[in-house]
Short mmCIF file of C-alpha atoms in Angstrom, two decimals:
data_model
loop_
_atom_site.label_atom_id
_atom_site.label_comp_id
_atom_site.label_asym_id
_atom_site.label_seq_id
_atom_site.Cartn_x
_atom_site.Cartn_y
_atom_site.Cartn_z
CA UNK L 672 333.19 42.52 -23.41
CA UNK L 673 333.80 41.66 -19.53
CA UNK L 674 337.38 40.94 -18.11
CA UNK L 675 337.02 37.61 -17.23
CA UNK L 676 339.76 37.88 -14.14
CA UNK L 677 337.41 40.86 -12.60
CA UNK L 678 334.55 39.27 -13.23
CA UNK L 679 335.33 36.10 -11.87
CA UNK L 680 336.74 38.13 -8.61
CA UNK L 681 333.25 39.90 -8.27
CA UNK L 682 331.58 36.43 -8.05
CA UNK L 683 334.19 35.23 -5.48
CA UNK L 684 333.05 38.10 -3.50
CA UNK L 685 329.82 37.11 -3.96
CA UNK L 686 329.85 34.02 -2.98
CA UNK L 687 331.95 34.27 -0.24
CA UNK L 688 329.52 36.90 1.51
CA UNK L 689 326.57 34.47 0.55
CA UNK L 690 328.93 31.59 2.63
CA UNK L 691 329.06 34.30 5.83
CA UNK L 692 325.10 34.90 5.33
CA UNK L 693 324.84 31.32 6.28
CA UNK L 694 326.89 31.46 8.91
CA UNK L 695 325.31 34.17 9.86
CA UNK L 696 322.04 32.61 9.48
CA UNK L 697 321.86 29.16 9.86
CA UNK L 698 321.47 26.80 13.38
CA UNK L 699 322.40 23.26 11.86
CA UNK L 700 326.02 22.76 12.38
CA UNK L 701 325.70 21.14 8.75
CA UNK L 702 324.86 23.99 6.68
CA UNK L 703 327.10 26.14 8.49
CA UNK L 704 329.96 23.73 7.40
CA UNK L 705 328.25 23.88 4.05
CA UNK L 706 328.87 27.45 4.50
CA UNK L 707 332.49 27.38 5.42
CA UNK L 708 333.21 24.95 2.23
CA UNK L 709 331.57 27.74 0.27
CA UNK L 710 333.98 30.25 1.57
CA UNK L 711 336.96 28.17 0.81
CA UNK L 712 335.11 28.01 -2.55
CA UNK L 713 335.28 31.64 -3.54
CA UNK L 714 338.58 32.05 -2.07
CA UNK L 715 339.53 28.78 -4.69
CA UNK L 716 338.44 31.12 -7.45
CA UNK L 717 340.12 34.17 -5.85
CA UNK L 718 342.98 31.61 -6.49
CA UNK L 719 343.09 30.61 -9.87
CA UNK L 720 341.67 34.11 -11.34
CA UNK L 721 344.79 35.79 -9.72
CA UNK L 722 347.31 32.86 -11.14
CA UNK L 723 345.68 33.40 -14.59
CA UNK L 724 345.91 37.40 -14.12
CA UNK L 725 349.93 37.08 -13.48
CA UNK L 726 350.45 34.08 -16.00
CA UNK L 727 351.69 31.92 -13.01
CA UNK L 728 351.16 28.31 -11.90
CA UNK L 729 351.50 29.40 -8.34
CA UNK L 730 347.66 30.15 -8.18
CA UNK L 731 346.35 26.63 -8.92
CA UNK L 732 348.61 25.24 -6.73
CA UNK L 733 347.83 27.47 -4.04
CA UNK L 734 343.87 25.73 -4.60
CA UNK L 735 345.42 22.12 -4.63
CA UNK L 736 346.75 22.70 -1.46
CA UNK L 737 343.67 24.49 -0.10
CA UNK L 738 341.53 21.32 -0.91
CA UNK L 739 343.30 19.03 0.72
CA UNK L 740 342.94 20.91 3.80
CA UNK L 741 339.11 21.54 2.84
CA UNK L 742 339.10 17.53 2.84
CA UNK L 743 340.83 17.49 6.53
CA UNK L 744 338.76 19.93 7.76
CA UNK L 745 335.68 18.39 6.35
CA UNK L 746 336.31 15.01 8.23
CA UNK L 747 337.47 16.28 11.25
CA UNK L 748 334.45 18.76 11.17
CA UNK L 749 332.01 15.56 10.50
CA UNK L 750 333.46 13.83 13.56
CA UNK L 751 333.02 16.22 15.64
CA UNK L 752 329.47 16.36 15.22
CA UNK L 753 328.55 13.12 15.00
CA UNK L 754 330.92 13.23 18.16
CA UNK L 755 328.59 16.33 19.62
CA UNK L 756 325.43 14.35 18.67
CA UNK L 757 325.97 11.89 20.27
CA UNK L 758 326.34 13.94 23.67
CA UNK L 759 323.24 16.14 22.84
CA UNK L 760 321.13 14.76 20.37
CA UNK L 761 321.08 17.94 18.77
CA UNK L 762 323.08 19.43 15.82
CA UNK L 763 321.90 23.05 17.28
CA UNK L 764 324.96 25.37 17.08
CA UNK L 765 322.96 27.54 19.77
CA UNK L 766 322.79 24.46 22.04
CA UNK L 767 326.47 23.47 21.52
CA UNK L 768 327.44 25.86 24.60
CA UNK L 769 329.69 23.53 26.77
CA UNK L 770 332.77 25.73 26.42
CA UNK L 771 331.00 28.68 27.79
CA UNK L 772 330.95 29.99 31.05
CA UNK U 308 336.61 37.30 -24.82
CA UNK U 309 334.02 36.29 -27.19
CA UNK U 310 330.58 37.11 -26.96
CA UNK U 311 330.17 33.17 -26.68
CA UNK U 312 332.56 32.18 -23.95
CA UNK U 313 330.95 35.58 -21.83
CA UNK U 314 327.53 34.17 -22.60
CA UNK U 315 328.56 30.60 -20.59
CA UNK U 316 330.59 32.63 -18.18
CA UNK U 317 327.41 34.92 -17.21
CA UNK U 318 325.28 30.80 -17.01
CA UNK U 319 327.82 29.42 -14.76
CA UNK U 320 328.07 32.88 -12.62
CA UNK U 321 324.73 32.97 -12.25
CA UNK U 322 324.56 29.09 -11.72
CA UNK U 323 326.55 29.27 -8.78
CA UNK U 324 325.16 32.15 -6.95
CA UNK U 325 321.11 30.45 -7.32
CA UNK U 326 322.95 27.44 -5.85
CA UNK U 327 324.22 29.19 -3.22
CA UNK U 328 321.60 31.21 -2.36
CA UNK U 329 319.04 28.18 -2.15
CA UNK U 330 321.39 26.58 -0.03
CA UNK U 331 321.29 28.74 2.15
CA UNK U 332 317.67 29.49 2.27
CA UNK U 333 316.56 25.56 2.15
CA UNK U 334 314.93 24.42 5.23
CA UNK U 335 315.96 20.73 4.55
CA UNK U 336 319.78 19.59 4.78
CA UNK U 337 319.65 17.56 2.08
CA UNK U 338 318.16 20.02 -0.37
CA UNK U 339 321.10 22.59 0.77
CA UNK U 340 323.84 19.93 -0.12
CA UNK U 341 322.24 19.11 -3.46
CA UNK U 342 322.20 23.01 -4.25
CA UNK U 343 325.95 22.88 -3.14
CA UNK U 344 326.86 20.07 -5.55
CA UNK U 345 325.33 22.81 -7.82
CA UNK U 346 327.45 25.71 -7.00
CA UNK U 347 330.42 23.28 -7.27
CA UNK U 348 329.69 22.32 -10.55
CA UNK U 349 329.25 25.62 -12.18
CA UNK U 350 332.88 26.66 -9.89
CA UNK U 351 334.15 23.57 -11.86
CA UNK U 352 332.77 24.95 -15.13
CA UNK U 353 334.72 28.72 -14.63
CA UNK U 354 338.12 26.88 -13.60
CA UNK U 355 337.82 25.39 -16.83
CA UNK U 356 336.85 28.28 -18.96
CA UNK U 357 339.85 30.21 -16.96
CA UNK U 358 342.39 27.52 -18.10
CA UNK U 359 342.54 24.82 -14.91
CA UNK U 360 341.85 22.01 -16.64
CA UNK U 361 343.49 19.88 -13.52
CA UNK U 362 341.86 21.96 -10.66
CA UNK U 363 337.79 21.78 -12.82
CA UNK U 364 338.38 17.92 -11.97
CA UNK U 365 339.58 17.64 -9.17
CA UNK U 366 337.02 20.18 -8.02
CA UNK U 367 334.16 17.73 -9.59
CA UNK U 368 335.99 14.80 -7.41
CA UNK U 369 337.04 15.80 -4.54
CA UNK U 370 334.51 18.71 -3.84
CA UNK U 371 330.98 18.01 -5.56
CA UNK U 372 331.75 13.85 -5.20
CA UNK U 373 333.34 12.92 -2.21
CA UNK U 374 333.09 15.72 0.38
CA UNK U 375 329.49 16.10 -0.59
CA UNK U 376 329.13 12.67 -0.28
CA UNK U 377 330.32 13.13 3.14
CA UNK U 378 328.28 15.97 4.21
CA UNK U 379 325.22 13.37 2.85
CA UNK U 380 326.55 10.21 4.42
CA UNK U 381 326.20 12.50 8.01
CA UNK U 382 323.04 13.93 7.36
CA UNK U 383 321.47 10.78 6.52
CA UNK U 384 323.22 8.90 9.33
CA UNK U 385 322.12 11.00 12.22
CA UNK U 386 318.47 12.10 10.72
CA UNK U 387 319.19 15.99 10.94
CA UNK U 388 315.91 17.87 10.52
CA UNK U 389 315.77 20.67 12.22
CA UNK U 390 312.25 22.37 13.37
CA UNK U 391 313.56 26.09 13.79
CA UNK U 392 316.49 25.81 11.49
CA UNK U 393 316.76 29.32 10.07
CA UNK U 394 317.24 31.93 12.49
CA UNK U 395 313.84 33.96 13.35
CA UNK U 396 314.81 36.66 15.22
CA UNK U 397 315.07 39.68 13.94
CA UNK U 398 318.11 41.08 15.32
CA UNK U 399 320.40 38.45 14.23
CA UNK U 400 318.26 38.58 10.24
CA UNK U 401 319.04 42.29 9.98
CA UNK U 402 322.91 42.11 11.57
CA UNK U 403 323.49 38.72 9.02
CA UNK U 404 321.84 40.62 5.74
CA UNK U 405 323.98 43.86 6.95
CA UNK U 406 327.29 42.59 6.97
CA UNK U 407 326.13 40.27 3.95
CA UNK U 408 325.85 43.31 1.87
CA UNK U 409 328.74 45.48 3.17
CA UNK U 410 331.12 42.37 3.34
CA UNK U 411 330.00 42.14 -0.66
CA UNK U 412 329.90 45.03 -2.21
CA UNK U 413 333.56 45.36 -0.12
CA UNK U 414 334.61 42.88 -2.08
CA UNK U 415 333.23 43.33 -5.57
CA UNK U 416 334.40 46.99 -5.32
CA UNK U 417 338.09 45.05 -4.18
CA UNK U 418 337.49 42.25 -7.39
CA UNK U 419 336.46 44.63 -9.85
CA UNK U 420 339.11 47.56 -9.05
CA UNK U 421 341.87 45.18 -8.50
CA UNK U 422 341.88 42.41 -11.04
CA UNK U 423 344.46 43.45 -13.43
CA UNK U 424 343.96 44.24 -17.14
CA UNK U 425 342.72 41.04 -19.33
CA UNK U 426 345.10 38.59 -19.94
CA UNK U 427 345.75 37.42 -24.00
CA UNK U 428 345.45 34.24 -25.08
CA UNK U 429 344.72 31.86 -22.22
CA UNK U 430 346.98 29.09 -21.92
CA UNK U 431 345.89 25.96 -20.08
CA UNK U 432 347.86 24.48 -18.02
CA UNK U 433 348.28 20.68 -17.89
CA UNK U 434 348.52 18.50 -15.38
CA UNK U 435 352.18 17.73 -16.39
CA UNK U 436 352.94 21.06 -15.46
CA UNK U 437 351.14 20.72 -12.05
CA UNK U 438 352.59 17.39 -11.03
CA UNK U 439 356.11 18.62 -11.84
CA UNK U 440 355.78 21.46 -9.71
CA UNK U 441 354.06 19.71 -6.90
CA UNK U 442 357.41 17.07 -7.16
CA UNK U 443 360.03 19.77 -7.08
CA UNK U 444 359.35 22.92 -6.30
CA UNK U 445 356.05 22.36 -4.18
CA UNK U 446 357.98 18.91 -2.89
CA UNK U 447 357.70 19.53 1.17
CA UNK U 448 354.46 20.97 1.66
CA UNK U 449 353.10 18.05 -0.48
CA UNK U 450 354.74 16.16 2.13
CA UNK U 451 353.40 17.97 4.76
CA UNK U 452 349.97 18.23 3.19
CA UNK U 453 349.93 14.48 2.90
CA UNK U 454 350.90 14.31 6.97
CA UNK U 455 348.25 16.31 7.93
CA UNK U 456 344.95 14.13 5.78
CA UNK U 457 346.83 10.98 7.73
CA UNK U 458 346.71 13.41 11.35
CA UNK U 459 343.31 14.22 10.72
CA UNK U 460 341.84 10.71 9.69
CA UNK U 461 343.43 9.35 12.63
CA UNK U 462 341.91 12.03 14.98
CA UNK U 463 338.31 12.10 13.28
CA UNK U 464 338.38 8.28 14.83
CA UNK U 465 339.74 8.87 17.71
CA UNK U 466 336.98 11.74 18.10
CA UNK U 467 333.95 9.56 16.56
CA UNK U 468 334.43 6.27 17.99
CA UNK U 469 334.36 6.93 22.35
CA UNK U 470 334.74 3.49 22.47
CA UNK U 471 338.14 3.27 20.94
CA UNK U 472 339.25 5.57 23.67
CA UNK U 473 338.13 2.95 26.40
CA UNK U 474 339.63 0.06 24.27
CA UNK U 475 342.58 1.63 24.18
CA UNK U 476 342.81 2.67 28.17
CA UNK U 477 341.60 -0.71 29.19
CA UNK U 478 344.22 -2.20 27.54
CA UNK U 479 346.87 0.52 28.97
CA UNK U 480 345.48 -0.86 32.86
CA UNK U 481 345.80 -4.51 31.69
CA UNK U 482 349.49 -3.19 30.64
CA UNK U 483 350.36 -1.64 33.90
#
């Protein structure tokens, strides 16, 4: 049968390479935060599949704490583009260029 | 691990990459944060099965409910449909679906050779357990975690709402 600690690694490799595809990939700012969150997703299982593996609470809370600063980065994130929308009418990470010279 | 329990593990896995993958690939906003909500279920459903009873709900709160809620709220709000959202040229395709692939099977390879040897009996932890630790041992970054959602609400309006900036500065002239 599988090992469900290796298993669930494998996926959180998965998904976190599908998260940089859409990086990658995508031009609204919104998916590529969608992205990110996905990321922080598969590093969350990472997380709790290694604090099973060593019998240790450490793990989960390690993801508790990662969450909140998901939910930080999340608003902050949001206001910033509604913040950059505002200035451009656009949510085009291509057109967001005013910090480059 | 019974044949059972790998059965729903392999549904949820495979749950949360189609999720994934069609959020990625959707041409509509909205559709990619439904698809999330997807892949955050099925995340919730594999905490569960690997004994994080407390994380699988928060996960289903905080993560599919209110940040995607969020995420929502935005797209709605500011009427994001974009005409050339995907990236069409090829340069950027082949360099994203390169590292895509080397990036993953990098980390599989890392998941699969690393994990350690299966666990027995799983034991679930309860959310006793967690709040004790977050109260004594965990006690000061929970403090510190708690400081930085208040920073960061306070700077998303000062960074959202312009016009609290000039409130604020016209009342520092009428000050000085």
């Amino acid at each position: 049968m599988i090992d469900p600690v290796a298993f669930t690694l494998a996926l959180s490799g998965v998904l976190f390479a599908l998260g940089v595809t859409g990086v990658l990939l995508r031009r609204n700012v919104l998916v590529v935060y969608m992205s990110i969150e996905l990321m922080l997703n598969a590093a969350n299982l990472a997380f709790v599949a290694f604090g099973r593996m060593h019998h240790s609470l450490d793990g989960q809370l390690f993801v508790f704490f990662s969450m909140v600063v998901a939910a930080a980065e999340v608003a902050v994130g949001l206001g910033i583009v509604v913040a950059v929308y505002k200035q451009l009418r656009s949510v085009d990470v291509d057109r967001v260029n005013l910090l480059r010279f | 691990m019974t044949a059972g329990s790998a059965v729903v593990f392999l549904l949820l896995a495979a749950l949360a990459i189609g999720g994934a993958w069609r959020m990625i690939t959707s041409h509509h906003p909205v559709h990619s944060a439904l698809y999330l909500v997807i892949t955050f279920c099925a995340t919730a459903g594999l905490y569960l099965m690997l004994g994080a009873p407390f994380i699988a709900t928060v996960q289903v709160a905080v993560y599919a409910g209110a940040i995607m809620v969020l995420f929502l709220f935005v797209v709605m709000y500011l009427n994001l449909g974009l005409a050339r959202d995907v990236a069409d040229d090829r340069p950027r395709r082949v360099t994203a679906l390169a590292t895509t692939v080397l990036l993953g099977l990098l980390l599989i390879a890392a998941g699969a050779f690393g994990g350690g040897p299966a666990t027995a009996a799983p034991a679930m932890t309860t959310v006793e357990e967690i709040g004790g630790a977050l109260f004594s041992r965990y006690a000061l970054p929970f403090e510190i975690a708690s400081l930085a959602l208040l920073v960061a609400m306070i700077g998303v309006l000062v960074i959202a709402r312009p016009e609290l900036k000039r409130e604020l500065a016209a009342k520092e002239d009428a000050a000085s």
